[in-house]
Coordinates of C-alpha atoms in Angstrom, one line a residue:
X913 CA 0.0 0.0 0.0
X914 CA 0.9 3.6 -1.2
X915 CA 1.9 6.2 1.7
X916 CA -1.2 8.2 0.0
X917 CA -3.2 5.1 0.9
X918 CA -1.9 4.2 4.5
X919 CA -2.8 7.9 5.4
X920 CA -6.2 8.1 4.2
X921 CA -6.4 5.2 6.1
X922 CA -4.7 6.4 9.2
X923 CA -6.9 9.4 9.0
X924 CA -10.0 7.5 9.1
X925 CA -9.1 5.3 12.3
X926 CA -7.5 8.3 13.6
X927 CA -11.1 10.0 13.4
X928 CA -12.6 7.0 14.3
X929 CA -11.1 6.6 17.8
X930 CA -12.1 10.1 18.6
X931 CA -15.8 9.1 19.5
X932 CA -17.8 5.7 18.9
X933 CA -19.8 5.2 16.1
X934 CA -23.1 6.4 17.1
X935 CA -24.8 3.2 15.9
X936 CA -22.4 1.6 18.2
X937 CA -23.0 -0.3 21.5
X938 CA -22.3 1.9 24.3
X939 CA -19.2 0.8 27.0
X940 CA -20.0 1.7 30.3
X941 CA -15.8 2.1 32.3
X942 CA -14.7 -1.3 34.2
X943 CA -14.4 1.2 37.4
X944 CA -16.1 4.5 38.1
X945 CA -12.8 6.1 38.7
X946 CA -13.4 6.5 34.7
X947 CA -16.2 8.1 35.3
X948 CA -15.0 12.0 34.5
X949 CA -16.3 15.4 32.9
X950 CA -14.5 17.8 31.7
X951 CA -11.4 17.0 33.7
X952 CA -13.0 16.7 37.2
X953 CA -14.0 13.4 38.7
X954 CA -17.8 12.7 38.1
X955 CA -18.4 12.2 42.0
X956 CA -16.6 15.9 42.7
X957 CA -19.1 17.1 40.2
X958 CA -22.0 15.6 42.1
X959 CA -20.6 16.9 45.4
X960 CA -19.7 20.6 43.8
X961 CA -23.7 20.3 42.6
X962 CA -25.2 19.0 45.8
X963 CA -23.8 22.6 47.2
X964 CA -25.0 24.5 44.9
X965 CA -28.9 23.1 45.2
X966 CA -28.2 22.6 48.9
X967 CA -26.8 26.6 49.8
X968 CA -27.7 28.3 53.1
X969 CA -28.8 32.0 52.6
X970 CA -28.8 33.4 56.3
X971 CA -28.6 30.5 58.1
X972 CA -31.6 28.7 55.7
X973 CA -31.6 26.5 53.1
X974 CA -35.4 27.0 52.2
X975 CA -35.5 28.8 49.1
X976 CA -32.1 30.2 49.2
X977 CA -31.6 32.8 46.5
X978 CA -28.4 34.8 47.9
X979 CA -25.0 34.4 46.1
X980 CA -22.0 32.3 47.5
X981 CA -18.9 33.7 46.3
X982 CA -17.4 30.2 46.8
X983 CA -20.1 28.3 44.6
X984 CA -19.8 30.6 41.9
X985 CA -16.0 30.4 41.6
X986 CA -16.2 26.1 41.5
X987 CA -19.1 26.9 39.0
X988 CA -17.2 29.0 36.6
X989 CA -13.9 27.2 36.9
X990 CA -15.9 24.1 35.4
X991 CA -17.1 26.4 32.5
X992 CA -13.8 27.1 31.7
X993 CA -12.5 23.6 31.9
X994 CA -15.5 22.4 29.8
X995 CA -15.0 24.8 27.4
X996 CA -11.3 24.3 27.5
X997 CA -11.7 20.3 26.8
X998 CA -14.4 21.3 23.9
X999 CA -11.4 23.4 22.2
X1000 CA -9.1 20.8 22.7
X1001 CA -11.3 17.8 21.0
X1002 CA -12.4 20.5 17.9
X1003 CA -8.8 21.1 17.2
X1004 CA -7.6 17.6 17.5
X1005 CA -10.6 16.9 14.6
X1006 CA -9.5 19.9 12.4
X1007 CA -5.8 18.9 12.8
X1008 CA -6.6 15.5 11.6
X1009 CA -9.1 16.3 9.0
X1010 CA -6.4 19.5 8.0
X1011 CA -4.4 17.1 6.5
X1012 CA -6.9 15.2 3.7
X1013 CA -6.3 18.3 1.2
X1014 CA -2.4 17.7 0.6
X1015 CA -3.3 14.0 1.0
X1016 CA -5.6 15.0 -2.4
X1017 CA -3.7 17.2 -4.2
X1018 CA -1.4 14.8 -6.3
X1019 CA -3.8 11.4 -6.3
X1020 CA -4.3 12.4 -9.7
X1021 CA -0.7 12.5 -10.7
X1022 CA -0.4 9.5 -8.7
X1023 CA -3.4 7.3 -9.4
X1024 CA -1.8 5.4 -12.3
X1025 CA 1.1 4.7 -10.7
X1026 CA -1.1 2.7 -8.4
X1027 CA -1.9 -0.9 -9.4
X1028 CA -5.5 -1.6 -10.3
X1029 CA -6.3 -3.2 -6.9
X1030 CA -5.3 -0.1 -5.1
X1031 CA -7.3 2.4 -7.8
X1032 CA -10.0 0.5 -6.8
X1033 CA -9.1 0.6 -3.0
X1034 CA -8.4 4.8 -2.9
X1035 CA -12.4 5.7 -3.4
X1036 CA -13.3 3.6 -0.5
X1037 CA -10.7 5.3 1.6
X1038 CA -11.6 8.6 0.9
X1039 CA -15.3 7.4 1.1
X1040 CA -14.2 5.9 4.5
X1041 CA -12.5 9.0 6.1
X1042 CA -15.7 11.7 4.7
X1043 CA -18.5 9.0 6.3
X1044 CA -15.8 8.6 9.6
X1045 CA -15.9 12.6 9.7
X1046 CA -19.9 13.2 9.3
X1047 CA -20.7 10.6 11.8
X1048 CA -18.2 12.3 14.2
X1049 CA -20.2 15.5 13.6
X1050 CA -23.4 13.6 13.6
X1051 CA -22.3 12.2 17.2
X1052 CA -21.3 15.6 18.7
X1053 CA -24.4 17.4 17.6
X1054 CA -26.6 14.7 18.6
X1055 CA -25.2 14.9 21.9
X1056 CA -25.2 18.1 22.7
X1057 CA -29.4 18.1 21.6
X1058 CA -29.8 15.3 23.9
X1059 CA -27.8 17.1 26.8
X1060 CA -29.7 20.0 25.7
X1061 CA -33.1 18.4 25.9
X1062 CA -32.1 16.5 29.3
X1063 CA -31.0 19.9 31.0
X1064 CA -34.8 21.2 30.1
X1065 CA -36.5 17.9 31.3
X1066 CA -34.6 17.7 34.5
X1067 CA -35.3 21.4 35.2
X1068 CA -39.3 20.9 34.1
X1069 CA -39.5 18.1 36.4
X1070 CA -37.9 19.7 39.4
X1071 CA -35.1 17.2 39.4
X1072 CA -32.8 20.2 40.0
X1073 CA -29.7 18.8 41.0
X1074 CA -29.5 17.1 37.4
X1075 CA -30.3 20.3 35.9
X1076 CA -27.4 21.8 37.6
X1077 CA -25.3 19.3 36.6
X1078 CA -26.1 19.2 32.9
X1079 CA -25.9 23.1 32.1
X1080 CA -22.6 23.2 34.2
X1081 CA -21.1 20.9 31.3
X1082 CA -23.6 22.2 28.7
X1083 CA -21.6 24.7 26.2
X1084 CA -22.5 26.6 23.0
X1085 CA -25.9 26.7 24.4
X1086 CA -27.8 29.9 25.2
X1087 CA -29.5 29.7 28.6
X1088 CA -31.6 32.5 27.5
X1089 CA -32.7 30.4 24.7
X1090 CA -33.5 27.4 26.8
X1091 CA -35.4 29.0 29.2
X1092 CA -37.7 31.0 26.5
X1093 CA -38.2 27.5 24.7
X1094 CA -39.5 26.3 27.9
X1095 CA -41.6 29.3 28.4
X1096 CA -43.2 29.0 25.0
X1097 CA -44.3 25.6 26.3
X1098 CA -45.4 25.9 29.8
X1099 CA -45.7 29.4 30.6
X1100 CA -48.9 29.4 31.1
X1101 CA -48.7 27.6 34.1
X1102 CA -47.6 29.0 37.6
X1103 CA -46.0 25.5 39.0
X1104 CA -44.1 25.0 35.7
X1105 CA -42.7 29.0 35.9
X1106 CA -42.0 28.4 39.4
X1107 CA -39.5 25.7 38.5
X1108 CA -37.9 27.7 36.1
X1109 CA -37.5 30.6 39.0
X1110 CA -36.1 27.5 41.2
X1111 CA -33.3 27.0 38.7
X1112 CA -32.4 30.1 38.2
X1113 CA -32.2 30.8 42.0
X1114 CA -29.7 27.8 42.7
X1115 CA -27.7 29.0 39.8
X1116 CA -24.1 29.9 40.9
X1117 CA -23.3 32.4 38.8
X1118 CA -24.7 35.9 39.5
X1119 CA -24.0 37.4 36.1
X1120 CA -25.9 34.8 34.9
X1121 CA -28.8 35.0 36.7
X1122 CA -29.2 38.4 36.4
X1123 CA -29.0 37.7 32.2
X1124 CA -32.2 35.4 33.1
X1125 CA -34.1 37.3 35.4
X1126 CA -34.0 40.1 32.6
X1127 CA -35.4 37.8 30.0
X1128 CA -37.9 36.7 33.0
X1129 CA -39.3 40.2 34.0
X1130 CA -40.8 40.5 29.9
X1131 CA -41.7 36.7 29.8
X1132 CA -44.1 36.9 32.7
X1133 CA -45.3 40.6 31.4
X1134 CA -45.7 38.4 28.0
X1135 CA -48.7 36.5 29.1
X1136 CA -49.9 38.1 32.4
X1137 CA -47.8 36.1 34.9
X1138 CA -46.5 39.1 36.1
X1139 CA -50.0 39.3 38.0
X1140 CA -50.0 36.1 39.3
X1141 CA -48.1 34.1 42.2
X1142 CA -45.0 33.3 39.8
X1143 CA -44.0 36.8 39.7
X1144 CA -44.1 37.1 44.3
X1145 CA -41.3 34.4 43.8
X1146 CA -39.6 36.3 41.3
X1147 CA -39.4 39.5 42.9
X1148 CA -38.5 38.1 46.3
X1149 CA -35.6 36.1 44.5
X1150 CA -34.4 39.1 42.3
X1151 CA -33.9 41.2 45.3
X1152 CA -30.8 39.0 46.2
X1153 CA -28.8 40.6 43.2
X1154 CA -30.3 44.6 43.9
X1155 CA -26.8 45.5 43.6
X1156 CA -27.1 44.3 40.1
X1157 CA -30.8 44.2 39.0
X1158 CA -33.6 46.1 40.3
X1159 CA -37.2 45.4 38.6
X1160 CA -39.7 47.6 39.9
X1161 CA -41.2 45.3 42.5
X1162 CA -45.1 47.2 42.2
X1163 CA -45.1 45.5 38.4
X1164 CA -45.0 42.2 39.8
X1165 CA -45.3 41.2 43.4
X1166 CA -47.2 44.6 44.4
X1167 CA -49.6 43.8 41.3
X1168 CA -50.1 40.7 42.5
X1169 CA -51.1 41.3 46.4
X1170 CA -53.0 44.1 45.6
X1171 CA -55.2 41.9 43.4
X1172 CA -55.0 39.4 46.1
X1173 CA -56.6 41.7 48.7
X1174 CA -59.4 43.0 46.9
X1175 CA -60.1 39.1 46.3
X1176 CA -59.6 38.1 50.0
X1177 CA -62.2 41.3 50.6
X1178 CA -64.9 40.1 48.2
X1179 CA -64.5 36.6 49.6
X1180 CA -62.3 35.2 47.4
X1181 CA -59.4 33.0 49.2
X1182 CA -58.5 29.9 46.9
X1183 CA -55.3 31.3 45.5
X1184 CA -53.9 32.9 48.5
X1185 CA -54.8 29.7 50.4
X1186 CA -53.0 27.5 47.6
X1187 CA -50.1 30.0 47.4
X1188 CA -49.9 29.9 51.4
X1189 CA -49.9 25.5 50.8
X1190 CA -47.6 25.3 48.2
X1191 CA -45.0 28.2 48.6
X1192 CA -45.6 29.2 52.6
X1193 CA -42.0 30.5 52.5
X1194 CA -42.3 33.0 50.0
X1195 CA -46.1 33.5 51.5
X1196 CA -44.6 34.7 55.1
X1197 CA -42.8 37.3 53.0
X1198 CA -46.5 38.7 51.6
X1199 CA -48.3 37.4 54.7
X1200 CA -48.0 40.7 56.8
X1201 CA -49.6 43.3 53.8
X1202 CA -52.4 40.5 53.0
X1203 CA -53.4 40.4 56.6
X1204 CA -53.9 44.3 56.1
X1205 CA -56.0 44.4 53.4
X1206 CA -59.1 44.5 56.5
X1207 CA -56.9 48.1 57.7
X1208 CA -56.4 48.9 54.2
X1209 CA -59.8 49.0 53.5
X1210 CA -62.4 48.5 56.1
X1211 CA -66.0 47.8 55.9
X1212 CA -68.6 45.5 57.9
X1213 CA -69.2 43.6 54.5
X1214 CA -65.6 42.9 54.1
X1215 CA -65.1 41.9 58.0
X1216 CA -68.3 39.7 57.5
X1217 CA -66.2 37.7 54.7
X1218 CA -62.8 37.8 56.0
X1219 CA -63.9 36.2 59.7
X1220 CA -63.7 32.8 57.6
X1221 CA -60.5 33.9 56.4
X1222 CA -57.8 32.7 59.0
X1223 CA -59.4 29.0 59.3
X1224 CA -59.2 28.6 55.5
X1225 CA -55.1 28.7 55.5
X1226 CA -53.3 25.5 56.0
X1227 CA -50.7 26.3 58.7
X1228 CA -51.8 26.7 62.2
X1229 CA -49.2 29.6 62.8
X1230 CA -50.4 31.5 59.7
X1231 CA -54.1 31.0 61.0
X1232 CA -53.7 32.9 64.0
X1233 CA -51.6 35.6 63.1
X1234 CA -54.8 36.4 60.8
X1235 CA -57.0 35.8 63.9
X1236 CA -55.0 38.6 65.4
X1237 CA -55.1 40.3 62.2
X1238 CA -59.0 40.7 61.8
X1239 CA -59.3 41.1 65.7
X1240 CA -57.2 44.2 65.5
X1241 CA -58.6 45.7 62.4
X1242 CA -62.5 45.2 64.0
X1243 CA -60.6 47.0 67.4
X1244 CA -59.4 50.0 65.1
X1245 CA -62.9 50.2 64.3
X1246 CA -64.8 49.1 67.5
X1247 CA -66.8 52.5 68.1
X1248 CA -69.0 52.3 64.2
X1249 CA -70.7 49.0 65.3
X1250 CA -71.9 46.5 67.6
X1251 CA -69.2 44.2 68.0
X1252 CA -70.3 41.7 69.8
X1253 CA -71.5 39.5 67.1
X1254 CA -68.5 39.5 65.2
X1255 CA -66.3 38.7 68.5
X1256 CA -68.6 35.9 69.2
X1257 CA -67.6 34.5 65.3
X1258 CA -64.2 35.0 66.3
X1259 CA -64.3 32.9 69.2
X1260 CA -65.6 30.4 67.3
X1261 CA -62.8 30.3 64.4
X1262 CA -60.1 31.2 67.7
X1263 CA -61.8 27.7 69.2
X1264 CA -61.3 25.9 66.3
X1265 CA -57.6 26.7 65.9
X1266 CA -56.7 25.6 69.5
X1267 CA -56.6 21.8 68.8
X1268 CA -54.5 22.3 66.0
X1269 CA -51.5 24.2 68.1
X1270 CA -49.1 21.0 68.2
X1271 CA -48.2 21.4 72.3
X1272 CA -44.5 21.6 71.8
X1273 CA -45.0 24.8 69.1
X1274 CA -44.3 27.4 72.5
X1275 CA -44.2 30.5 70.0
X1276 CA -47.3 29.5 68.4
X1277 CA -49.2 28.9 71.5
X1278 CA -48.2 32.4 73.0
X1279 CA -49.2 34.0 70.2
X1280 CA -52.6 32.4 70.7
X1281 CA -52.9 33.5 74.1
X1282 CA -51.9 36.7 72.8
X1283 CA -54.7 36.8 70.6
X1284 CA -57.4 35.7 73.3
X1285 CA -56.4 38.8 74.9
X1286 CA -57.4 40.8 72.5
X1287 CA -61.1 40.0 72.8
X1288 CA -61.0 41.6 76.1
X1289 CA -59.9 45.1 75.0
X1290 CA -63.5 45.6 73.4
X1291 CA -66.4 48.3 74.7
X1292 CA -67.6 45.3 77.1
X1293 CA -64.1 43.8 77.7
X1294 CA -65.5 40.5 78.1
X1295 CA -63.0 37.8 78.2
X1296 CA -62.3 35.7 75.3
X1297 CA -64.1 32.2 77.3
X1298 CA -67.4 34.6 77.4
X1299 CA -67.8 34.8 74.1
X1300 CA -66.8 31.2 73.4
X1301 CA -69.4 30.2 75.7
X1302 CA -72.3 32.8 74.2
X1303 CA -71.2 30.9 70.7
X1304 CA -72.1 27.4 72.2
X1305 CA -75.2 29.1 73.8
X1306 CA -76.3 30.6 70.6
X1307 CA -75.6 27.2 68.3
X1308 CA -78.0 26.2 71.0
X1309 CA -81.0 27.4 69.8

């Protein structure tokens, strides 16, 4: 064989070894000390990851959105080695694949030289090395879309650790991109936007989540979300990076409660109910101005509905400081009405919270009492048992 011939052929193995075949069966390493990414051991990835979903933000780990310098350093130094190993594989490609022109250039001054076998051989080689070369780029792109779509999947599905992991190593890739394809799909509803928000708040990076939370402020505008519970959790979250980003909070959590306490005034508590279930972190955070929507705006037809209000949320603590909530606004108010039947109602929903203080919750059961006490700083300053009592009395008849 032809030096021409042994290099077309060396080329084609060389490109060959680079990546399997895709159609190939996959080898898993004899030992997970194989088991790397981008130059760092899979298993200090994991760990590196585990911190970044797991960060403490004021001595909390419950929705965390602050910045740890320490994070974001590990975070970037894997962009860089990622990005570093990428370069790396695309030159050793071009340097091999650099080579096929001079390779070409005198195979037709050559070719008859060669013996008939070999003429015959030469178009398969070069057939070999093009079909060794597309598959490689076949392989690549294919990955990256599947890394791509396994990022967005993980993140949909709130496996976020995953998600963390994936975009770490994911490169040539817009985030921005990614998020606004998800959006497209399930922007429309709340839980699927809060997940996004999630992602984005256990991001490392704070350059990078400011990037996102830009292109999140006019998403949620984009189909209303920004009146909705989605865009509480964003602006809680954003204010983390105020040195950096400042949305105007009144276009998106002040739209939001404002809408929320004309609801909770008409008699409308499901979505502050499901917000307080689902989300009760960020719901302390809104809890104090909802309370005040009776102070805000006071009238006997909107105490009449909001007496119900307290026992409709699903946490005992957040049920009383509403208790206290109405009981103070009714005080405020004490001399424009006879009070007594609305302090008698009160009891009730008071009596119906007391079984539900667990006995070792000391904070919530002094904030109770606390609340009891109130009844007594009425006109008649009858105890809070009096009017429990004139409730039973009444149900009586």
């Amino acid at each position: 064989m032809t030096s021409l011939t042994l290099n077309l052929a060396l080329c084609a193995l060389a490109l060959a070894s680079i990546v399997p075949l895709v159609h190939s069966a996959p080898r898993l390493p004899e030992s997970s000390e194989q088991l790397e990414a981008c130059g760092q051991h899979y298993n200090d990835l994991l760990k590196a990851s585990t911190t970044w979903h797991e960060k403490s933000c004021n001595g909390s780990t419950k929705q965390a959105a602050c910045v740890v310098p320490e994070h974001e350093q590990t975070y970037l130094d894997l962009k860089k080695r990622c990005q570093q190993a990428y370069d790396d594989r695309t030159a050793k490609v071009n340097a091999i694949y650099a080579k096929l022109p001079s390779y070409l250039i005198d195979v037709g001054s050559r070719v008859n030289l060669l013996k008939v076998s070999l003429q015959n051989d030469l178009p398969n080689l070069q057939v070999m090395v093009s079909e060794q070369k597309e598959l490689l780029e076949a392989a690549w792109k294919y990955g990256a879309q599947l890394q791509h779509e396994l990022m967005l999947t993980s993140m949909e599905s709130d496996h976020m650790q995953r998600a963390l992991v994936l975009h770490s190593m994911l490169l040539n890739s817009s985030l921005e991109e990614m998020m606004k394809e998800s959006y497209r799909y399930h922007g429309a509803n709340g839980r699927m936007v809060a997940r996004m928000l999630k992602f984005v708040r256990l991001l490392p990076a704070a350059e990078e989540r400011v990037v996102v939370y830009k292109q999140l402020a006019e998403l949620l505008k984009s189909n209303g979300q920004d009146g909705h519970f989605p865009a509480i959790i964003f602006s809680n979250d954003v204010k983390e990076l105020a040195d950096r980003y400042q949305p105007d909070p009144t276009q998106y959590e002040g739209k939001v409660v404002e809408r929320w306490q004309k609801e909770m005034l008409g008699g409308n508590f499901h979505e502050v109910v499901t917000f307080a279930q689902d989300y009760p972190e960020y719901y302390a955070r809104v809890e104090a101005t909802l309370n005040g929507a009776l102070k805000k705006q006071w009238s006997l037809e909107a105490l009449d509905r909001m007496v119900s209000f307290p026992n409709a949320l699903p946490v005992v603590a957040q049920r009383v400081r509403a208790l206290q909530a109405v009981l103070e606004a009714l005080q405020e108010h004490q001399a424009e009405q006879n009070n007594d039947v609305y302090l008698i109602r009160l009891a009730h929903e008071v009596a119906q919270v007391k079984p539900a203080v667990d006995e070792k919750d000391a904070e919530t059961r002094e904030a109770l009492e606390e609340v009891k006490k109130l009844f007594s700083q009425f006109t008649y300053q009858r105890a809070y048992p009096a009017y429990e009592a004139l409730y039973k009395l009444f149900k009586g008849f």
